XYZ file of C-alpha atoms in Angstrom:
122
model
C -1.374 1.838 15.417
C -1.523 -1.832 14.592
C -4.829 -2.981 16.003
C -6.783 -0.139 14.385
C -5.445 -1.025 10.965
C -5.654 -4.721 11.757
C -9.428 -4.534 12.114
C -9.720 -3.014 8.637
C -7.392 -5.650 7.222
C -9.375 -8.436 8.904
C -12.609 -7.078 7.433
C -11.027 -6.997 3.958
C -10.001 -10.641 4.373
C -13.409 -11.704 5.748
C -15.204 -9.968 2.871
C -12.815 -11.348 0.239
C -11.754 -7.844 -0.768
C -8.502 -7.182 -2.622
C -5.744 -6.271 -0.147
C -3.697 -4.898 -3.047
C -6.018 -1.896 -3.121
C -4.790 -0.830 0.321
C -2.055 1.801 0.122
C -2.386 4.062 3.144
C -2.547 1.287 5.740
C 0.649 -0.536 4.700
C 2.306 2.847 4.222
C 1.316 3.912 7.749
C 2.533 0.622 9.245
C 5.854 0.937 7.399
C 6.145 4.528 8.611
C 5.462 3.500 12.202
C 8.132 0.800 12.000
C 10.552 3.295 10.437
C 9.721 5.722 13.286
C 10.823 3.061 15.783
C 14.365 3.393 14.420
C 14.467 6.822 16.151
C 16.049 8.645 13.212
C 14.057 11.380 11.482
C 13.856 11.966 7.735
C 16.807 14.364 7.927
C 19.001 11.757 9.612
C 18.825 13.224 13.126
C 18.247 11.000 16.148
C 15.157 11.613 18.292
C 13.438 10.098 21.317
C 10.658 7.643 20.482
C 7.470 8.187 22.497
C 6.769 5.882 25.416
C 5.113 2.642 24.380
C 4.919 -0.645 26.307
C 6.251 -2.530 23.260
C 8.943 -0.002 22.317
C 11.958 -1.839 23.751
C 10.887 -5.216 22.373
C 10.094 -3.841 18.920
C 13.302 -1.824 18.728
C 15.279 -4.932 19.700
C 13.678 -6.817 16.796
C 14.780 -4.006 14.454
C 18.385 -4.144 15.659
C 20.962 -3.929 12.913
C 18.833 -1.842 10.557
C 20.531 1.445 9.695
C 18.927 4.453 8.061
C 20.906 5.255 4.920
C 21.810 1.589 4.458
C 18.782 -0.306 3.105
C 20.981 -3.367 2.673
C 20.989 -3.743 6.487
C 17.368 -4.876 6.290
C 17.359 -8.665 6.399
C 13.777 -9.590 7.172
C 13.694 -8.125 10.684
C 10.087 -6.976 10.187
C 8.715 -10.477 9.662
C 8.463 -11.360 13.364
C 6.720 -8.061 14.099
C 4.349 -8.359 11.135
C 3.464 -11.914 12.179
C 2.395 -10.747 15.646
C -1.400 -10.988 15.697
C -1.506 -9.365 19.136
C -0.240 -6.157 17.509
C -2.169 -6.246 14.237
C -5.118 -8.483 15.015
C -3.923 -10.866 12.324
C -0.658 -12.364 11.074
C 0.239 -9.953 8.285
C 2.877 -12.339 6.922
C -0.011 -14.525 5.774
C -1.247 -11.677 3.556
C 0.041 -9.758 0.548
C 0.497 -6.718 2.771
C 3.691 -7.948 4.439
C 5.649 -7.607 1.189
C 4.136 -4.180 0.550
C 4.976 -2.986 4.076
C 8.525 -4.304 3.739
C 8.982 -2.570 0.379
C 7.802 0.770 1.769
C 9.976 0.323 4.869
C 13.112 -0.455 2.846
C 12.433 2.533 0.576
C 12.190 4.729 3.690
C 15.679 3.584 4.744
C 17.432 5.034 1.681
C 18.647 8.174 3.461
C 17.644 11.787 4.062
C 14.309 12.589 2.434
C 13.483 8.927 1.786
C 10.364 8.946 3.966
C 8.943 11.988 2.157
C 9.842 10.478 -1.219
C 8.199 7.159 -0.326
C 5.027 8.936 0.802
C 4.980 11.058 -2.358
C 5.583 8.101 -4.665
C 2.954 5.918 -2.985
C 0.239 8.549 -2.763
C 0.620 10.196 -6.174
């Protein structure tokens, strides 16, 4: 997920384009990070697909609970700063705040992912 979007983000930066115009990419990254919590939009647990970074990333998200947005305390920052995942340190861009905002909105409880997608894309 990350490197594909990272290349687009890097090209935006290199060309001096406005990162604020990006909606789908930060939304997709937030959704992927929300997916790593292994709780679907109805609140049911599920098995996350195999990924070599899964255990490490899930450990970094420890303490975050779906239905309790207040349990988010900046846990994404270390992941978003990882240039080996995204091709660039996203915390050095405006996108980190946008990704965090989408992610926190997706934590609100059942239906929050759908609502976040709807609100962002309409």
